[in-house]
PDB file of C-alpha atoms in Angstrom:
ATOM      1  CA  UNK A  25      15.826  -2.417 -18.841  1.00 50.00           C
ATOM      2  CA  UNK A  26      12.902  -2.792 -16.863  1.00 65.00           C
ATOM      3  CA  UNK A  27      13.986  -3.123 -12.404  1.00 92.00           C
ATOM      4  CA  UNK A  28      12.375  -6.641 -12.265  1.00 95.00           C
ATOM      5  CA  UNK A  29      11.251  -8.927 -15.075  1.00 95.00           C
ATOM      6  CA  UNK A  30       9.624 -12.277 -15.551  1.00 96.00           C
ATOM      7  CA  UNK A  31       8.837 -14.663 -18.361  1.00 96.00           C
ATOM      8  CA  UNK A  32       7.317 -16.071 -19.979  1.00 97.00           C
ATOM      9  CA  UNK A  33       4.471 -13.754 -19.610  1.00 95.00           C
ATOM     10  CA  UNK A  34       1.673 -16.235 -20.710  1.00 96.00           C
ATOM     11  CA  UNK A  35       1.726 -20.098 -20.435  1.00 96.00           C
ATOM     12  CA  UNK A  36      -0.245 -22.723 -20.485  1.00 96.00           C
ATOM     13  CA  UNK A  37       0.331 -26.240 -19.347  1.00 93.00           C
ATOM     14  CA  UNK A  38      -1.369 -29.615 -18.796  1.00 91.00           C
ATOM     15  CA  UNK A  39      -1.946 -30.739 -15.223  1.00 90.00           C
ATOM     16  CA  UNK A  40       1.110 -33.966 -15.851  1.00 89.00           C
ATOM     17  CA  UNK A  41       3.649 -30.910 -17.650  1.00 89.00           C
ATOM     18  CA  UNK A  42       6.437 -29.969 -15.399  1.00 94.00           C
ATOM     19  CA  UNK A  43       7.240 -25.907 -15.861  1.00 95.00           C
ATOM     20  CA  UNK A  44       9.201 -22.847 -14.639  1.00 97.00           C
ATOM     21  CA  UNK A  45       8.441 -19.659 -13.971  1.00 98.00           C
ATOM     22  CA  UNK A  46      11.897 -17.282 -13.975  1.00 98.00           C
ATOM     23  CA  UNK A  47      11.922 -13.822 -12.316  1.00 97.00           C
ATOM     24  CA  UNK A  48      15.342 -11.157 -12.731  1.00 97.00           C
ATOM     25  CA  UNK A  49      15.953  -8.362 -10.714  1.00 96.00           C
ATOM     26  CA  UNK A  50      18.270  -5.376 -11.865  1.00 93.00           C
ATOM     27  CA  UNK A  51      17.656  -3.192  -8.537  1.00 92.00           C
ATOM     28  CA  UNK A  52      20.375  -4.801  -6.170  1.00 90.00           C
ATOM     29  CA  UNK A  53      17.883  -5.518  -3.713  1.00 90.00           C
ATOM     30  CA  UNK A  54      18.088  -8.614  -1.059  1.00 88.00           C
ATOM     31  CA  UNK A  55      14.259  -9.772  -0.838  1.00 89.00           C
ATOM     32  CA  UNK A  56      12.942 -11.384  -3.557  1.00 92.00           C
ATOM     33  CA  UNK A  57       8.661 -12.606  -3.347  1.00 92.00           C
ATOM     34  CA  UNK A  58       6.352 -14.637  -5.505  1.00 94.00           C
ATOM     35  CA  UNK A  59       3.009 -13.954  -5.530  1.00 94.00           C
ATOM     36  CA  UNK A  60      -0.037 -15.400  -6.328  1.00 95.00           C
ATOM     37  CA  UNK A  61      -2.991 -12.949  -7.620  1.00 93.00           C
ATOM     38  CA  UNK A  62      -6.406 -15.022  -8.459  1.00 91.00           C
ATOM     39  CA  UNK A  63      -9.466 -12.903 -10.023  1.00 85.00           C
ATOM     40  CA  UNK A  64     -11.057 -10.722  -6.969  1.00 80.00           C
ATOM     41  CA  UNK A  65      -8.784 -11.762  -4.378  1.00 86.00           C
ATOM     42  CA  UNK A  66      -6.004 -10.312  -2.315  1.00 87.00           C
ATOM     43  CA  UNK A  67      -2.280 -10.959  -3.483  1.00 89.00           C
ATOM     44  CA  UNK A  68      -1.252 -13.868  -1.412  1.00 90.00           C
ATOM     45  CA  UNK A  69       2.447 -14.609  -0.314  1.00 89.00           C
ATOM     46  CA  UNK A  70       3.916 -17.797  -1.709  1.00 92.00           C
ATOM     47  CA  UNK A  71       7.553 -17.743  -0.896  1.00 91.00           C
ATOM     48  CA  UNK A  72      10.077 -14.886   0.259  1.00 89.00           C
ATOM     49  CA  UNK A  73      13.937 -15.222  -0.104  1.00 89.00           C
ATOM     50  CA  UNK A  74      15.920 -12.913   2.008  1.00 83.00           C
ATOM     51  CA  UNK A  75      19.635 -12.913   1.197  1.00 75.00           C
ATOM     52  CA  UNK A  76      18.990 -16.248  -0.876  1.00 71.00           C
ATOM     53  CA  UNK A  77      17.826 -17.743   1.806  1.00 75.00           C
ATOM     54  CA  UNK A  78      14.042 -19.051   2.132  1.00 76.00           C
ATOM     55  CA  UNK A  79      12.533 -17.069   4.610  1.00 72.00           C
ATOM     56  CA  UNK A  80       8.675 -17.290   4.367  1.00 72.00           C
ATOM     57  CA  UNK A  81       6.377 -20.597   3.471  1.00 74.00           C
ATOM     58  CA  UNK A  82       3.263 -19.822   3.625  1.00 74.00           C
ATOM     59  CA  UNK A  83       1.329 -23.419   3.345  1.00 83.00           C
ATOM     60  CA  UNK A  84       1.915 -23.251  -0.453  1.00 92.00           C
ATOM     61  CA  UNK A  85       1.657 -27.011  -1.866  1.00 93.00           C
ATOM     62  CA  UNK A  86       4.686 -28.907  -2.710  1.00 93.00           C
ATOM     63  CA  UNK A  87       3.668 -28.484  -6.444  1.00 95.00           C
ATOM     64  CA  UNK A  88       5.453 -25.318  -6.264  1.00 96.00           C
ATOM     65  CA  UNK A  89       9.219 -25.235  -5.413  1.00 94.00           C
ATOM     66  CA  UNK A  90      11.064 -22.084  -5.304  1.00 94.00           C
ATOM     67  CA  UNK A  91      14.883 -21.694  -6.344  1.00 94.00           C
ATOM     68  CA  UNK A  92      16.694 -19.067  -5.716  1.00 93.00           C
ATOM     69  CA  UNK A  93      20.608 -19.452  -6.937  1.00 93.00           C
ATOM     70  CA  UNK A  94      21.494 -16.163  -6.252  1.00 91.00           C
ATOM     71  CA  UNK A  95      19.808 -12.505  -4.770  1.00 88.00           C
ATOM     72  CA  UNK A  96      19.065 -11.503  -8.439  1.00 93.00           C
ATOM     73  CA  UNK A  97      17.486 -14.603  -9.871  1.00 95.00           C
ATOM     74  CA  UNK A  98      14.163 -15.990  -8.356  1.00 96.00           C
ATOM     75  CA  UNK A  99      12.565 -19.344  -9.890  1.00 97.00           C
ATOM     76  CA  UNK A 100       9.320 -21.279  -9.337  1.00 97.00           C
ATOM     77  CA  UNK A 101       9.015 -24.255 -10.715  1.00 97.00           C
ATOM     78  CA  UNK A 102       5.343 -25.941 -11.142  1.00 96.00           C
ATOM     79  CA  UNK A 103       4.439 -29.620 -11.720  1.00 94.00           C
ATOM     80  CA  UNK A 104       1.874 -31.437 -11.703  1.00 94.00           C
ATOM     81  CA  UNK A 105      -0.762 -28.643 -11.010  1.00 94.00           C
ATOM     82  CA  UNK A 106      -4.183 -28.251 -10.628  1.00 94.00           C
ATOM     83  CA  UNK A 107      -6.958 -25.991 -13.171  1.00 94.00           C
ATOM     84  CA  UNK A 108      -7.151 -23.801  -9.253  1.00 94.00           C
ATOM     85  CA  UNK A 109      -3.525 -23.105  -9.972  1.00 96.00           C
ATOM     86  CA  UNK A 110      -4.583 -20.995 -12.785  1.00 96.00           C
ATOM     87  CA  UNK A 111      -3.848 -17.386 -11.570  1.00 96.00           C
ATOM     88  CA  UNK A 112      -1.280 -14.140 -12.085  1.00 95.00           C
ATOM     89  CA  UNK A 113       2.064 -15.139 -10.839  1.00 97.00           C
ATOM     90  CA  UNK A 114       3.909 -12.261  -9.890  1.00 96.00           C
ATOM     91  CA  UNK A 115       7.327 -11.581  -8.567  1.00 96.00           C
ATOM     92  CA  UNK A 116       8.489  -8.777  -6.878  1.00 94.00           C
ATOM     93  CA  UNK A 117      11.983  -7.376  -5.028  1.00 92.00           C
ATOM     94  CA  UNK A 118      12.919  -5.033  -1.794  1.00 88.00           C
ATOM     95  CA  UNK A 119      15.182  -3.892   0.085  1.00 85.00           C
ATOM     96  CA  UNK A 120      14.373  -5.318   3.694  1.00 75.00           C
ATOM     97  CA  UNK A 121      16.267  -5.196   6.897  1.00 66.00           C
ATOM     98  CA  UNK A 122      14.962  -3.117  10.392  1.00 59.00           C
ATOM     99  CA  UNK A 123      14.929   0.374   9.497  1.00 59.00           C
ATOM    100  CA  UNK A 124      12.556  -1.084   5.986  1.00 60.00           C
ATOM    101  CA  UNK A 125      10.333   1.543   4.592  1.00 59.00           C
ATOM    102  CA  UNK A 126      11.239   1.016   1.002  1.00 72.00           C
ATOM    103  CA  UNK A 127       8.352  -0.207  -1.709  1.00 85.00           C
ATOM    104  CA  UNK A 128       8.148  -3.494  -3.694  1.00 89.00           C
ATOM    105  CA  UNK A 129       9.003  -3.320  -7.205  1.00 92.00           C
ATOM    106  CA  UNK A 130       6.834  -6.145  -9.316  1.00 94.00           C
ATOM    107  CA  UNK A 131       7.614  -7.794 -12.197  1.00 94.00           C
ATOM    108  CA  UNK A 132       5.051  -8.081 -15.045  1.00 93.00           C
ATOM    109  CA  UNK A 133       3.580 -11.202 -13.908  1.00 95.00           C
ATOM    110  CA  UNK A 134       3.109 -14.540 -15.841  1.00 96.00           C
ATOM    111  CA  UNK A 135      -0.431 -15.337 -16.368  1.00 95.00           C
ATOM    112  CA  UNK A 136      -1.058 -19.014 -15.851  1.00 96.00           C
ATOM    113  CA  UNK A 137      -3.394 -21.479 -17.642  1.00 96.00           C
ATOM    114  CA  UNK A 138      -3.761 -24.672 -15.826  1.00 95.00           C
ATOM    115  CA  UNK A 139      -5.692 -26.976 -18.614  1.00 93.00           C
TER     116      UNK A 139
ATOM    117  CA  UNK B  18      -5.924 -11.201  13.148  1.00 57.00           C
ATOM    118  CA  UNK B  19      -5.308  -9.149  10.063  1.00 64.00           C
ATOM    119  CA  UNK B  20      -7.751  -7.788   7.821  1.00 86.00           C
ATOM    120  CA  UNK B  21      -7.787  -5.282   4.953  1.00 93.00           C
ATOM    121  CA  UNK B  22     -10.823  -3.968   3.607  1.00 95.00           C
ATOM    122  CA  UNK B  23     -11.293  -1.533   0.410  1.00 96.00           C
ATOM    123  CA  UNK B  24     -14.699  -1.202  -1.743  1.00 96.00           C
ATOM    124  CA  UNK B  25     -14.593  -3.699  -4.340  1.00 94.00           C
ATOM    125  CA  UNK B  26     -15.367  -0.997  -7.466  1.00 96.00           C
ATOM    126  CA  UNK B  27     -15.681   2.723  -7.464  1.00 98.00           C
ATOM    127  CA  UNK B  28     -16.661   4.619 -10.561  1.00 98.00           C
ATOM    128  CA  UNK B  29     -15.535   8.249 -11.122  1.00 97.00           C
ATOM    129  CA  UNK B  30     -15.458  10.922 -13.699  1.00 97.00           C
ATOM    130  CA  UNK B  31     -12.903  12.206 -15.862  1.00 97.00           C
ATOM    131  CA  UNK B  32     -11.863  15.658 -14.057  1.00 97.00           C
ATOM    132  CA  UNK B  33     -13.163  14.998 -11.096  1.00 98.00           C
ATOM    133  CA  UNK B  34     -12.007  13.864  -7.296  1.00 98.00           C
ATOM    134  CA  UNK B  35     -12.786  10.506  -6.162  1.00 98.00           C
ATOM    135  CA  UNK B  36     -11.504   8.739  -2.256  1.00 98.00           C
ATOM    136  CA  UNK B  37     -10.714   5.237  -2.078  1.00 98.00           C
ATOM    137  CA  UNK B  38     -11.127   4.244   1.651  1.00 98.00           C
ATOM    138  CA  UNK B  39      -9.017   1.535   3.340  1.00 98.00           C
ATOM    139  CA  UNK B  40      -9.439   0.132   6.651  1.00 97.00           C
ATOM    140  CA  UNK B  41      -7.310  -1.962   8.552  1.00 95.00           C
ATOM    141  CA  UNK B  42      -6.772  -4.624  11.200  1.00 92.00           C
ATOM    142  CA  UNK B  43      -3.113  -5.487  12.276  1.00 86.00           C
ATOM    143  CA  UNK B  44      -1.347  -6.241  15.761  1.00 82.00           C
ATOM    144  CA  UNK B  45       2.094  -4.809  14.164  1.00 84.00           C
ATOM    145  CA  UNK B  46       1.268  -1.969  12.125  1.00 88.00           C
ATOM    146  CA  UNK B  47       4.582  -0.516  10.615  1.00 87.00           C
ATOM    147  CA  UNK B  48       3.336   1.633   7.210  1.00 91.00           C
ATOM    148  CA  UNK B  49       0.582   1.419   4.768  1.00 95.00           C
ATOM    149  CA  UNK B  50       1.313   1.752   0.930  1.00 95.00           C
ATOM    150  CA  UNK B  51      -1.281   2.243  -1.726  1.00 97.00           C
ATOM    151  CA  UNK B  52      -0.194   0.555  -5.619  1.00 96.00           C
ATOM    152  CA  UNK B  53      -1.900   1.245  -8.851  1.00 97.00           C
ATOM    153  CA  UNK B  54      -2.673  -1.789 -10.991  1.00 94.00           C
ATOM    154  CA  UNK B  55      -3.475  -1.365 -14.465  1.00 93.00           C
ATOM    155  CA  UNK B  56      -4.865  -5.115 -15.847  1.00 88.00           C
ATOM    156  CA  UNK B  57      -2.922  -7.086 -16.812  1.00 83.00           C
ATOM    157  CA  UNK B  58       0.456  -5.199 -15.518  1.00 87.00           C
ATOM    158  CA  UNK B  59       2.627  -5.271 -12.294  1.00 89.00           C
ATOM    159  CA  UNK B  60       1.219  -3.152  -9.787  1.00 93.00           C
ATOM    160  CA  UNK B  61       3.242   0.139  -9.386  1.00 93.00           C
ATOM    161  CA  UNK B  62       3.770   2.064  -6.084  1.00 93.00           C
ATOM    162  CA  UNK B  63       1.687   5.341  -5.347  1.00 95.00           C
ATOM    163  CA  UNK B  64       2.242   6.207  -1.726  1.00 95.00           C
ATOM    164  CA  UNK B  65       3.447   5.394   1.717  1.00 93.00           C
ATOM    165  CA  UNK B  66       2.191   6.246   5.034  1.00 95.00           C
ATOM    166  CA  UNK B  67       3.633   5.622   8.483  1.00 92.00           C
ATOM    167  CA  UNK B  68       3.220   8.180  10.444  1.00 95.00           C
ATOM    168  CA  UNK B  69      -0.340   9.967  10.667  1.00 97.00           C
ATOM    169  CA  UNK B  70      -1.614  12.607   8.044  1.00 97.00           C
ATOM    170  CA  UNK B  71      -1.490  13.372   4.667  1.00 97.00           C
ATOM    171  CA  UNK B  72       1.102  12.632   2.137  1.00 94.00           C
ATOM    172  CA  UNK B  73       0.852  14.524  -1.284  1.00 94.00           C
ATOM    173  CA  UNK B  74       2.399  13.963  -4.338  1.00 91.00           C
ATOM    174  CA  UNK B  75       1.070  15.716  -7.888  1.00 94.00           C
ATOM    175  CA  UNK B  76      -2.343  14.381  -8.314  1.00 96.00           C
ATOM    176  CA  UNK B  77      -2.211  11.325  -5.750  1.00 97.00           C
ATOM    177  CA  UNK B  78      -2.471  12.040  -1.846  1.00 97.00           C
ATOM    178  CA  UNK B  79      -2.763   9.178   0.779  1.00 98.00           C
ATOM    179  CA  UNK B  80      -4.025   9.920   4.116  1.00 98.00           C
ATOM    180  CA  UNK B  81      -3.493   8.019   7.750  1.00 98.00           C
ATOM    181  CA  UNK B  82      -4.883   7.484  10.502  1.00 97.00           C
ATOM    182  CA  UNK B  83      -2.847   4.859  13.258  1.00 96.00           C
ATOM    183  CA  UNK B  84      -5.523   5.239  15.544  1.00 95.00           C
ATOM    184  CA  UNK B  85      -8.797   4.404  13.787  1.00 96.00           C
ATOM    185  CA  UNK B  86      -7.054   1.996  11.496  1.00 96.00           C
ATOM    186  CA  UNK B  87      -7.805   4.269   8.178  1.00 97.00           C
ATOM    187  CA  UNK B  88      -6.322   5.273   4.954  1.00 98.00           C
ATOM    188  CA  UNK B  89      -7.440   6.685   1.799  1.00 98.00           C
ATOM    189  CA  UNK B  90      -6.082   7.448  -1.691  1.00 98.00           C
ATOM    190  CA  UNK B  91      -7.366  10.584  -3.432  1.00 98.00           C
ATOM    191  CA  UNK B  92      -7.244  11.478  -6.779  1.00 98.00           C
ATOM    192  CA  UNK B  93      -7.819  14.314  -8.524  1.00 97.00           C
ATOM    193  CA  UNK B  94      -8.304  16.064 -11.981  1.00 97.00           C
ATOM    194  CA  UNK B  95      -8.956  12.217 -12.796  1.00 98.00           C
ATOM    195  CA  UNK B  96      -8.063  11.165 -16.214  1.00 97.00           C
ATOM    196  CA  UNK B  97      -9.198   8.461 -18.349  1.00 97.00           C
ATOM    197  CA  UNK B  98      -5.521   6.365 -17.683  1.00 96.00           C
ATOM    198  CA  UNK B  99      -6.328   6.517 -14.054  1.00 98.00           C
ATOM    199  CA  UNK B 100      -8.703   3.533 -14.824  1.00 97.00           C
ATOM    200  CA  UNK B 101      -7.464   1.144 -13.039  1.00 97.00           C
ATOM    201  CA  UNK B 102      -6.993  -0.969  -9.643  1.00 96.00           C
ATOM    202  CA  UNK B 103      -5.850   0.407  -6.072  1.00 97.00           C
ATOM    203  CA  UNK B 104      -4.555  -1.253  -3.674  1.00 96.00           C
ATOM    204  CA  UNK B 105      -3.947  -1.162   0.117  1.00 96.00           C
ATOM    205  CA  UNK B 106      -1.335  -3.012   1.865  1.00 94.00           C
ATOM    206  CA  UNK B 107      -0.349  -2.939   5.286  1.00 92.00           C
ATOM    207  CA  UNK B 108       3.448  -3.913   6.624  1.00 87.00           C
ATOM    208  CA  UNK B 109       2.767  -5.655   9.998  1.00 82.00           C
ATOM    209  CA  UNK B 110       5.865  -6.727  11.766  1.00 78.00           C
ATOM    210  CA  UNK B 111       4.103  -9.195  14.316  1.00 76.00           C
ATOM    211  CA  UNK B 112       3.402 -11.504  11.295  1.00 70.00           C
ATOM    212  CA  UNK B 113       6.763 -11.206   9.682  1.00 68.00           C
ATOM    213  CA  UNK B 114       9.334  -9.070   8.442  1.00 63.00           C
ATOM    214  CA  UNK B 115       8.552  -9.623   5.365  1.00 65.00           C
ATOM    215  CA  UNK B 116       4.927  -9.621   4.555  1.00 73.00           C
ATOM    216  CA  UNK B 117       2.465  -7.152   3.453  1.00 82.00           C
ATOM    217  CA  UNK B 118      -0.964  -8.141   4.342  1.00 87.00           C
ATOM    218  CA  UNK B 119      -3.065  -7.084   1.252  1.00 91.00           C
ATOM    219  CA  UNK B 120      -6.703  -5.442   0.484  1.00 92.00           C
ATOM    220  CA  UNK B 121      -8.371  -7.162  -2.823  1.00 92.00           C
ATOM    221  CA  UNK B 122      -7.690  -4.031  -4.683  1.00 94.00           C
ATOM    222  CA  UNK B 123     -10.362  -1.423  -5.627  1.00 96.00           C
ATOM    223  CA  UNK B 124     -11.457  -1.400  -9.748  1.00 96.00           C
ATOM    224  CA  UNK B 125     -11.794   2.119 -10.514  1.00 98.00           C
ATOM    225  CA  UNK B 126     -13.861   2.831 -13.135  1.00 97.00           C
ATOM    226  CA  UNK B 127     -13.819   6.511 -15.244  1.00 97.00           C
ATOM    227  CA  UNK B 128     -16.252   8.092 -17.195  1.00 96.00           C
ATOM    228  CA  UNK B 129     -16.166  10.564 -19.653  1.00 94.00           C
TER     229      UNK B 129
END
């Protein structure tokens, strides 16, 4: 069993379809990210739970809302988006606190079709 | 602020050496890690740098330099499943705990 997995791996929705993206980690770590990875751009930070708690916002719209009901489960559900939301979701754990040097493990990614 | 910059596309051939440059602009700097990115996948870890000089590890080594604000990847005795995207990220604790600031990824290309 792969460390960190999301489905589904494709979808495609209508801009008025309400959707979630679900991300499992098997690594026992306490961060869990979602990213958002558009053609030719950098991987930009969406959300970050530390501990299950929401830790990092970075201006993402309110179309996407994060759950996370517990340190291995990480959800992101979409509604109402836009065709610009189209993009490679990905989700990704760690293991943070000060002494932090460990990597990120991603998950697959879900590619998104906004239509 | 923070800025990452890495060449956009490289192209390489198979058995050769190739150096994907990195540079850098943080306030916090704490470690530098390189990922492989094969399309349509997760990207994978490579390497991690935080202190200066060079890391090796089989065919992969990632060098680092605090002071100029510099990494590179090298890879050698490139093979055709190297093909793929690189890329830098930077740990900078000023911005958060918690996020990596990110280069747009090198596409490496390789020939036959």
């Amino acid at each position: 069993e792969t460390g960190v997995t999301q489905t589904p791996r494709h979808l495609v929705m209508g801009m008025t379809n309400k959707k979630s993206l679900k991300c499992e980690q098997h690594l026992g770590h306490n961060a869990m990210y979602w990213y958002k990875q558009s053609a030719k751009k950098p991987l930009e930070l969406m959300f970050v739970y530390n501990f299950k708690e929401q830790t990092e916002n970075n201006s993402v719209p309110s179309r996407f809302s994060p759950e996370c009901p517990n340190s291995s489960h990480l959800f992101l559900h979409l509604h109402t988006l836009q065709p610009e939301d189209s993009a490679l979701y990905l989700c990704a754990s760690s293991q943070e606190g000060p002494l932090a040097d460990t990597e990120a493990f991603f998950g697959q990614g879900t590619r998104l079709t906004v239509v | 602020g923070q800025n990452i910059d890495q060449p956009t596309e490289m192209t390489a051939t198979e058995g050769a050496i190739v150096q994907i440059n990195c540079t850098y602009q943080t306030s916090g700097f704490n470690g530098l890690f390189w990922y492989q990115q094969h399309a349509g996948e997760a990207p994978t870890f490579l390497s991690y740098n935080v202190l200066d000089g060079l890391e090796e590890k089989g065919r992969f080594s990632s060098f680092l330099s605090r002071s100029k604000g510099y990494s590179y990847l090298l890879l050698k005795e490139l093979q055709m499943k190297d093909s793929a995207s690189y890329l830098c990220a930077v740990r900078d604790t000023r911005v958060s705990n918690y996020q990596l600031i990110w280069g747009a990824g090198t596409k490496l290309i390789i020939k036959p």
